Amino acid sequence: MRIAFSPCPNDTFVFHALVHGLVPGAPELDVTFADVDVTNTAALDGRFDLVKVSYAALPWLLDQYELLPCGGALGRGCGPLLLTAGGESSEDRRPGGPPGRATSGAGRGDISGATVAVPGDRTTAYLLFRLWAEQTGQVPGRIEVVPFHEIMPGVAAGRYDAGLVIHEARFTFQRYGLTSLVDLGQWWESDTGLPIPLGAILAKRGAVDAAAATDWIRASVRAAWADPEASRAYVLAHAQEMEPAVVDQHIKLYVNEFTEDLGPDGHAAARALLHRAATAALVPPVTL
């Protein structure tokens, strides 16, 4: 059975037991590692039996795939950040926060006319950014799709006015001298009261028993929680030069109760995201 997920610590942690034959009854897996902006497009031709994609990509994939209620990335306090090389951070603008540093361009807190680097055009991060920009009336001048690892260096070097980042960048962006202009997860949560639906696990219709796959993945999640050290070497081997402390923060934030079971709040978050996006004509309408 062919499976594709990212080399990020949350995915390798979740799937370690499953891909290493430690889940009774599960099939042998042929693993492809690919960032989610790649799988969002690669899944279109149905090449994978199980695949991790962005929730934002579901409208183009649910004719071939079924959403599984586990294994993905949802949560609170884990949303994408819009970073700039100057200006007030989202923390600075809280009541009682320090005064901001006035700069030019996006650093003033408005990205109208700015060049913004994003990690993929069908990522949840970019969809949240578009919803936020529409609500706030800010229209960027240009969007550039950039490999994730190039975004923060590019913003720091002045190639882009702002950059949209996810995952471990929440813990490392200050190293580049960047500030958080907007925490889009915080914006989403305050606007909806719902968790942020980032990454989903899909099973190919007609090729995978979705109920069985759900059981395998839940067993893999539970095995990871029961013995975190069992997966450590595997996680670190694929962690793209992240130091162990960042890896641990990453896993703690993105592997949570929604990873084991979406539950009512997780399903509501996914429906809300895609309904809002369809209403704004950003994605085709879809029923979850």
mmCIF file of C-alpha atoms in Angstrom:
data_model
loop_
_atom_site.group_PDB
_atom_site.id
_atom_site.type_symbol
_atom_site.label_atom_id
_atom_site.label_comp_id
_atom_site.label_asym_id
_atom_site.label_seq_id
_atom_site.Cartn_x
_atom_site.Cartn_y
_atom_site.Cartn_z
ATOM 1 C CA MET A 1 0.000 0.000 0.000
ATOM 2 C CA ARG A 2 1.366 3.392 -1.004
ATOM 3 C CA ILE A 3 1.424 6.165 1.586
ATOM 4 C CA ALA A 4 2.736 9.737 1.373
ATOM 5 C CA PHE A 5 3.368 12.136 4.216
ATOM 6 C CA SER A 6 5.853 14.855 5.090
ATOM 7 C CA PRO A 7 9.218 14.331 6.802
ATOM 8 C CA CYS A 8 8.080 16.737 9.531
ATOM 9 C CA PRO A 9 8.344 15.421 13.112
ATOM 10 C CA ASN A 10 4.602 15.274 13.703
ATOM 11 C CA ASP A 11 4.079 12.963 10.701
ATOM 12 C CA THR A 12 7.060 10.692 11.311
ATOM 13 C CA PHE A 13 6.089 10.440 14.981
ATOM 14 C CA VAL A 14 2.490 9.531 14.124
ATOM 15 C CA PHE A 15 3.294 7.005 11.386
ATOM 16 C CA HIS A 16 6.426 5.377 12.852
ATOM 17 C CA ALA A 17 4.677 2.293 14.219
ATOM 18 C CA LEU A 18 2.522 1.856 11.127
ATOM 19 C CA VAL A 19 5.341 2.028 8.578
ATOM 20 C CA HIS A 20 7.607 -0.205 10.680
ATOM 21 C CA GLY A 21 5.165 -3.102 10.840
ATOM 22 C CA LEU A 22 4.317 -2.553 14.513
ATOM 23 C CA VAL A 23 0.546 -2.327 14.026
ATOM 24 C CA PRO A 24 -1.082 -5.787 13.972
ATOM 25 C CA GLY A 25 -3.086 -6.464 10.826
ATOM 26 C CA ALA A 26 -1.819 -3.442 8.899
ATOM 27 C CA PRO A 27 -0.338 -3.965 5.409
ATOM 28 C CA GLU A 28 3.239 -3.324 4.382
ATOM 29 C CA LEU A 29 3.641 0.281 3.293
ATOM 30 C CA ASP A 30 5.639 1.896 0.496
ATOM 31 C CA VAL A 31 6.452 5.349 1.911
ATOM 32 C CA THR A 32 6.938 8.549 -0.078
ATOM 33 C CA PHE A 33 8.186 11.587 1.834
ATOM 34 C CA ALA A 34 6.954 14.865 0.389
ATOM 35 C CA ASP A 35 6.016 18.266 1.770
ATOM 36 C CA VAL A 36 2.300 18.907 1.832
ATOM 37 C CA ASP A 37 2.406 21.445 -1.000
ATOM 38 C CA VAL A 38 3.740 18.583 -3.167
ATOM 39 C CA THR A 39 1.197 15.978 -2.054
ATOM 40 C CA ASN A 40 -1.670 18.436 -2.578
ATOM 41 C CA THR A 41 -0.911 18.261 -6.306
ATOM 42 C CA ALA A 42 0.504 14.727 -6.544
ATOM 43 C CA ALA A 43 -2.658 13.240 -5.036
ATOM 44 C CA LEU A 44 -4.709 14.549 -7.965
ATOM 45 C CA ASP A 45 -3.728 11.576 -10.119
ATOM 46 C CA GLY A 46 -4.597 9.066 -7.384
ATOM 47 C CA ARG A 47 -1.093 7.682 -7.070
ATOM 48 C CA PHE A 48 -1.286 7.183 -3.281
ATOM 49 C CA ASP A 49 -3.540 4.919 -1.233
ATOM 50 C CA LEU A 50 -3.105 6.986 1.937
ATOM 51 C CA VAL A 51 -1.907 10.578 1.749
ATOM 52 C CA LYS A 52 -1.420 13.638 3.956
ATOM 53 C CA VAL A 53 -2.703 16.825 2.320
ATOM 54 C CA SER A 54 -3.846 20.302 3.303
ATOM 55 C CA TYR A 55 -7.481 20.730 4.282
ATOM 56 C CA ALA A 56 -7.530 23.518 1.716
ATOM 57 C CA ALA A 57 -6.887 20.948 -1.054
ATOM 58 C CA LEU A 58 -9.877 18.735 -0.196
ATOM 59 C CA PRO A 59 -12.306 20.284 -2.708
ATOM 60 C CA TRP A 60 -10.126 18.950 -5.538
ATOM 61 C CA LEU A 61 -9.561 15.507 -3.991
ATOM 62 C CA LEU A 62 -12.725 14.200 -2.337
ATOM 63 C CA ASP A 63 -14.006 12.649 -5.557
ATOM 64 C CA GLN A 64 -11.103 10.172 -5.317
ATOM 65 C CA TYR A 65 -10.391 10.138 -1.588
ATOM 66 C CA GLU A 66 -12.224 9.887 1.725
ATOM 67 C CA LEU A 67 -11.293 12.011 4.751
ATOM 68 C CA LEU A 68 -10.149 9.908 7.712
ATOM 69 C CA PRO A 69 -11.012 11.095 11.239
ATOM 70 C CA CYS A 70 -7.474 10.745 12.579
ATOM 71 C CA GLY A 71 -3.779 11.163 11.829
ATOM 72 C CA GLY A 72 -3.924 14.751 10.636
ATOM 73 C CA ALA A 73 -2.847 18.106 12.037
ATOM 74 C CA LEU A 74 -5.403 20.295 13.772
ATOM 75 C CA GLY A 75 -5.129 22.226 16.960
ATOM 76 C CA ARG A 76 -5.133 25.466 18.852
ATOM 77 C CA GLY A 77 -2.236 27.890 19.057
ATOM 78 C CA CYS A 78 -0.596 26.227 16.053
ATOM 79 C CA GLY A 79 -1.633 28.375 13.115
ATOM 80 C CA PRO A 80 0.438 29.918 10.322
ATOM 81 C CA LEU A 81 2.334 33.156 10.922
ATOM 82 C CA LEU A 82 2.726 36.085 8.551
ATOM 83 C CA LEU A 83 6.261 37.355 9.106
ATOM 84 C CA THR A 84 8.002 40.578 8.181
ATOM 85 C CA ALA A 85 11.488 41.935 8.687
ATOM 86 C CA GLY A 86 10.247 44.838 10.807
ATOM 87 C CA GLY A 87 7.309 46.424 12.541
ATOM 88 C CA GLU A 88 5.093 45.281 15.370
ATOM 89 C CA SER A 89 4.708 41.624 16.138
ATOM 90 C CA SER A 90 1.320 40.146 16.952
ATOM 91 C CA GLU A 91 2.504 39.957 20.576
ATOM 92 C CA ASP A 92 3.551 43.634 20.526
ATOM 93 C CA ARG A 93 0.002 44.667 19.613
ATOM 94 C CA ARG A 94 -1.569 42.975 22.626
ATOM 95 C CA PRO A 95 -2.766 45.286 25.454
ATOM 96 C CA GLY A 96 0.215 46.237 27.549
ATOM 97 C CA GLY A 97 2.695 45.066 24.909
ATOM 98 C CA PRO A 98 5.770 47.087 24.004
ATOM 99 C CA PRO A 99 5.476 49.869 21.434
ATOM 100 C CA GLY A 100 6.043 48.818 17.841
ATOM 101 C CA ARG A 101 8.964 49.784 15.647
ATOM 102 C CA ALA A 102 7.799 51.888 12.727
ATOM 103 C CA THR A 103 9.254 50.786 9.416
ATOM 104 C CA SER A 104 8.275 50.980 5.775
ATOM 105 C CA GLY A 105 6.094 48.669 3.686
ATOM 106 C CA ALA A 106 4.565 45.584 5.279
ATOM 107 C CA GLY A 107 6.250 46.403 8.556
ATOM 108 C CA ARG A 108 3.594 49.046 9.278
ATOM 109 C CA GLY A 109 1.073 46.235 9.824
ATOM 110 C CA ASP A 110 -0.548 46.395 6.374
ATOM 111 C CA ILE A 111 0.499 44.107 3.513
ATOM 112 C CA SER A 112 -1.423 45.995 0.832
ATOM 113 C CA GLY A 113 0.768 46.084 -2.267
ATOM 114 C CA ALA A 114 3.417 43.870 -0.680
ATOM 115 C CA THR A 115 5.179 40.870 -2.197
ATOM 116 C CA VAL A 116 4.309 37.864 -0.037
ATOM 117 C CA ALA A 117 6.034 34.475 -0.152
ATOM 118 C CA VAL A 118 3.731 31.501 0.514
ATOM 119 C CA PRO A 119 4.511 27.767 0.819
ATOM 120 C CA GLY A 120 1.914 26.550 -1.692
ATOM 121 C CA ASP A 121 -1.194 27.765 -3.471
ATOM 122 C CA ARG A 122 -3.441 25.008 -2.060
ATOM 123 C CA THR A 123 -2.116 25.005 1.484
ATOM 124 C CA THR A 124 -4.348 25.787 4.428
ATOM 125 C CA ALA A 125 -1.882 28.501 5.407
ATOM 126 C CA TYR A 126 -2.451 30.346 2.132
ATOM 127 C CA LEU A 127 -6.218 29.855 2.308
ATOM 128 C CA LEU A 128 -6.316 31.311 5.827
ATOM 129 C CA PHE A 129 -4.183 34.207 4.614
ATOM 130 C CA ARG A 130 -6.617 34.894 1.748
ATOM 131 C CA LEU A 131 -9.617 34.801 4.088
ATOM 132 C CA TRP A 132 -7.872 37.137 6.527
ATOM 133 C CA ALA A 133 -6.787 39.507 3.744
ATOM 134 C CA GLU A 134 -10.331 39.657 2.393
ATOM 135 C CA GLN A 135 -11.792 40.353 5.829
ATOM 136 C CA THR A 136 -9.269 43.091 6.585
ATOM 137 C CA GLY A 137 -9.353 44.612 3.098
ATOM 138 C CA GLN A 138 -5.645 44.113 2.496
ATOM 139 C CA VAL A 139 -4.631 43.183 -1.041
ATOM 140 C CA PRO A 140 -1.031 42.044 -1.535
ATOM 141 C CA GLY A 141 0.687 43.248 -4.667
ATOM 142 C CA ARG A 142 2.181 39.883 -5.590
ATOM 143 C CA ILE A 143 2.146 36.313 -4.298
ATOM 144 C CA GLU A 144 5.160 34.080 -4.867
ATOM 145 C CA VAL A 145 5.059 30.340 -4.169
ATOM 146 C CA VAL A 146 8.400 29.548 -2.558
ATOM 147 C CA PRO A 147 9.870 26.351 -1.056
ATOM 148 C CA PHE A 148 9.181 26.510 2.658
ATOM 149 C CA HIS A 149 12.846 26.540 3.714
ATOM 150 C CA GLU A 150 13.506 29.629 1.549
ATOM 151 C CA ILE A 151 10.770 31.840 2.980
ATOM 152 C CA MET A 152 12.358 33.135 6.192
ATOM 153 C CA PRO A 153 15.803 33.737 4.660
ATOM 154 C CA GLY A 154 14.095 35.473 1.732
ATOM 155 C CA VAL A 155 12.129 37.826 3.973
ATOM 156 C CA ALA A 156 15.223 38.539 6.078
ATOM 157 C CA ALA A 157 17.204 39.356 2.927
ATOM 158 C CA GLY A 158 14.496 41.668 1.579
ATOM 159 C CA ARG A 159 13.501 39.525 -1.404
ATOM 160 C CA TYR A 160 9.926 39.454 -0.078
ATOM 161 C CA ASP A 161 8.061 42.000 2.033
ATOM 162 C CA ALA A 162 6.382 39.255 4.043
ATOM 163 C CA GLY A 163 6.365 35.491 4.290
ATOM 164 C CA LEU A 164 3.757 32.958 5.337
ATOM 165 C CA VAL A 165 5.238 30.160 7.458
ATOM 166 C CA ILE A 166 4.074 27.057 9.292
ATOM 167 C CA HIS A 167 5.289 24.302 11.622
ATOM 168 C CA GLU A 168 8.700 24.727 13.231
ATOM 169 C CA ALA A 169 9.012 28.324 12.020
ATOM 170 C CA ARG A 170 6.825 29.248 15.008
ATOM 171 C CA PHE A 171 9.834 28.424 17.193
ATOM 172 C CA THR A 172 12.675 29.743 15.044
ATOM 173 C CA PHE A 173 11.585 32.888 13.164
ATOM 174 C CA GLN A 174 13.227 35.255 15.667
ATOM 175 C CA ARG A 175 16.623 33.836 14.696
ATOM 176 C CA TYR A 176 16.186 35.540 11.310
ATOM 177 C CA GLY A 177 15.377 38.891 12.896
ATOM 178 C CA LEU A 178 11.733 38.577 11.830
ATOM 179 C CA THR A 179 8.544 39.553 13.617
ATOM 180 C CA SER A 180 5.056 38.087 13.468
ATOM 181 C CA LEU A 181 2.731 40.548 11.791
ATOM 182 C CA VAL A 182 -0.297 38.272 12.141
ATOM 183 C CA ASP A 183 -0.876 34.931 13.830
ATOM 184 C CA LEU A 184 -3.504 33.539 11.461
ATOM 185 C CA GLY A 185 -4.327 30.718 13.838
ATOM 186 C CA GLN A 186 -5.070 33.212 16.586
ATOM 187 C CA TRP A 187 -7.198 35.206 14.118
ATOM 188 C CA TRP A 188 -9.096 32.058 13.049
ATOM 189 C CA GLU A 189 -9.700 30.899 16.623
ATOM 190 C CA SER A 190 -10.911 34.316 17.814
ATOM 191 C CA ASP A 191 -13.182 34.613 14.766
ATOM 192 C CA THR A 192 -14.671 31.104 14.866
ATOM 193 C CA GLY A 193 -13.921 29.592 18.271
ATOM 194 C CA LEU A 194 -12.731 26.503 16.405
ATOM 195 C CA PRO A 195 -9.349 24.750 16.118
ATOM 196 C CA ILE A 196 -7.193 25.312 13.049
ATOM 197 C CA PRO A 197 -7.596 22.556 10.420
ATOM 198 C CA LEU A 198 -4.164 22.256 8.806
ATOM 199 C CA GLY A 199 -3.404 18.772 7.468
ATOM 200 C CA ALA A 200 -5.755 15.887 6.645
ATOM 201 C CA ILE A 201 -5.259 12.171 6.016
ATOM 202 C CA LEU A 202 -7.109 10.787 3.009
ATOM 203 C CA ALA A 203 -7.783 7.182 1.940
ATOM 204 C CA LYS A 204 -8.258 6.317 -1.718
ATOM 205 C CA ARG A 205 -11.784 5.249 -2.526
ATOM 206 C CA GLY A 206 -12.030 1.702 -3.834
ATOM 207 C CA ALA A 207 -8.474 0.874 -2.780
ATOM 208 C CA VAL A 208 -8.515 1.266 1.005
ATOM 209 C CA ASP A 209 -11.004 0.212 3.655
ATOM 210 C CA ALA A 210 -11.375 3.556 5.409
ATOM 211 C CA ALA A 211 -12.523 2.005 8.702
ATOM 212 C CA ALA A 212 -9.533 -0.348 8.766
ATOM 213 C CA ALA A 213 -7.130 2.472 7.877
ATOM 214 C CA THR A 214 -8.587 4.558 10.701
ATOM 215 C CA ASP A 215 -7.897 1.720 13.130
ATOM 216 C CA TRP A 216 -4.291 1.322 11.885
ATOM 217 C CA ILE A 217 -3.521 5.018 12.193
ATOM 218 C CA ARG A 218 -5.105 5.362 15.627
ATOM 219 C CA ALA A 219 -3.080 2.368 16.799
ATOM 220 C CA SER A 220 0.066 4.018 15.432
ATOM 221 C CA VAL A 221 -0.715 7.296 17.236
ATOM 222 C CA ARG A 222 -1.319 5.492 20.506
ATOM 223 C CA ALA A 223 1.887 3.490 20.124
ATOM 224 C CA ALA A 224 3.824 6.736 19.587
ATOM 225 C CA TRP A 225 2.380 8.252 22.750
ATOM 226 C CA ALA A 226 2.953 5.057 24.758
ATOM 227 C CA ASP A 227 6.662 4.895 23.870
ATOM 228 C CA PRO A 228 7.941 8.203 22.438
ATOM 229 C CA GLU A 229 11.563 7.028 22.443
ATOM 230 C CA ALA A 230 10.784 4.168 20.044
ATOM 231 C CA SER A 231 10.320 6.605 17.161
ATOM 232 C CA ARG A 232 13.003 9.126 18.138
ATOM 233 C CA ALA A 233 15.774 7.969 15.780
ATOM 234 C CA TYR A 234 13.319 7.798 12.865
ATOM 235 C CA VAL A 235 11.906 11.250 13.631
ATOM 236 C CA LEU A 236 15.325 12.895 13.982
ATOM 237 C CA ALA A 237 16.629 11.235 10.811
ATOM 238 C CA HIS A 238 13.943 13.020 8.780
ATOM 239 C CA ALA A 239 13.714 16.259 10.758
ATOM 240 C CA GLN A 240 15.616 18.382 8.195
ATOM 241 C CA GLU A 241 18.325 19.649 10.544
ATOM 242 C CA MET A 242 15.990 20.602 13.372
ATOM 243 C CA GLU A 243 17.604 20.352 16.763
ATOM 244 C CA PRO A 244 15.994 17.914 19.236
ATOM 245 C CA ALA A 245 14.428 20.658 21.392
ATOM 246 C CA VAL A 246 12.587 22.119 18.376
ATOM 247 C CA VAL A 247 11.517 18.626 17.305
ATOM 248 C CA ASP A 248 10.007 18.030 20.741
ATOM 249 C CA GLN A 249 8.128 21.349 20.645
ATOM 250 C CA HIS A 250 6.881 20.538 17.157
ATOM 251 C CA ILE A 251 5.487 17.143 18.172
ATOM 252 C CA LYS A 252 3.925 18.461 21.376
ATOM 253 C CA LEU A 253 2.085 21.191 19.474
ATOM 254 C CA TYR A 254 0.886 19.289 16.405
ATOM 255 C CA VAL A 255 0.202 15.799 17.776
ATOM 256 C CA ASN A 256 -2.784 16.207 20.066
ATOM 257 C CA GLU A 257 -6.286 14.928 20.767
ATOM 258 C CA PHE A 258 -7.407 15.817 17.235
ATOM 259 C CA THR A 259 -4.693 13.555 15.825
ATOM 260 C CA GLU A 260 -6.355 10.589 17.483
ATOM 261 C CA ASP A 261 -9.909 11.685 16.685
ATOM 262 C CA LEU A 262 -11.204 14.772 14.885
ATOM 263 C CA GLY A 263 -14.335 14.711 16.988
ATOM 264 C CA PRO A 264 -17.160 17.253 16.611
ATOM 265 C CA ASP A 265 -14.867 20.305 16.887
ATOM 266 C CA GLY A 266 -12.411 18.987 14.312
ATOM 267 C CA HIS A 267 -15.126 18.215 11.788
ATOM 268 C CA ALA A 268 -16.775 21.590 12.462
ATOM 269 C CA ALA A 269 -13.452 23.349 11.864
ATOM 270 C CA ALA A 270 -12.955 21.634 8.510
ATOM 271 C CA ARG A 271 -16.510 22.417 7.414
ATOM 272 C CA ALA A 272 -16.203 26.044 8.517
ATOM 273 C CA LEU A 273 -12.928 26.567 6.645
ATOM 274 C CA LEU A 274 -14.184 25.130 3.381
ATOM 275 C CA HIS A 275 -17.618 26.758 3.639
ATOM 276 C CA ARG A 276 -16.078 30.189 4.185
ATOM 277 C CA ALA A 277 -13.637 29.633 1.350
ATOM 278 C CA ALA A 278 -16.374 28.480 -1.046
ATOM 279 C CA THR A 279 -18.569 31.426 -0.079
ATOM 280 C CA ALA A 280 -15.666 33.724 -0.955
ATOM 281 C CA ALA A 281 -15.209 31.827 -4.264
ATOM 282 C CA LEU A 282 -11.697 30.743 -3.249
ATOM 283 C CA VAL A 283 -12.385 26.994 -3.601
ATOM 284 C CA PRO A 284 -15.092 24.860 -5.232
ATOM 285 C CA PRO A 285 -17.994 24.025 -2.893
ATOM 286 C CA VAL A 286 -17.709 20.679 -1.117
ATOM 287 C CA THR A 287 -19.706 18.674 1.405
ATOM 288 C CA LEU A 288 -17.927 17.052 4.346
#
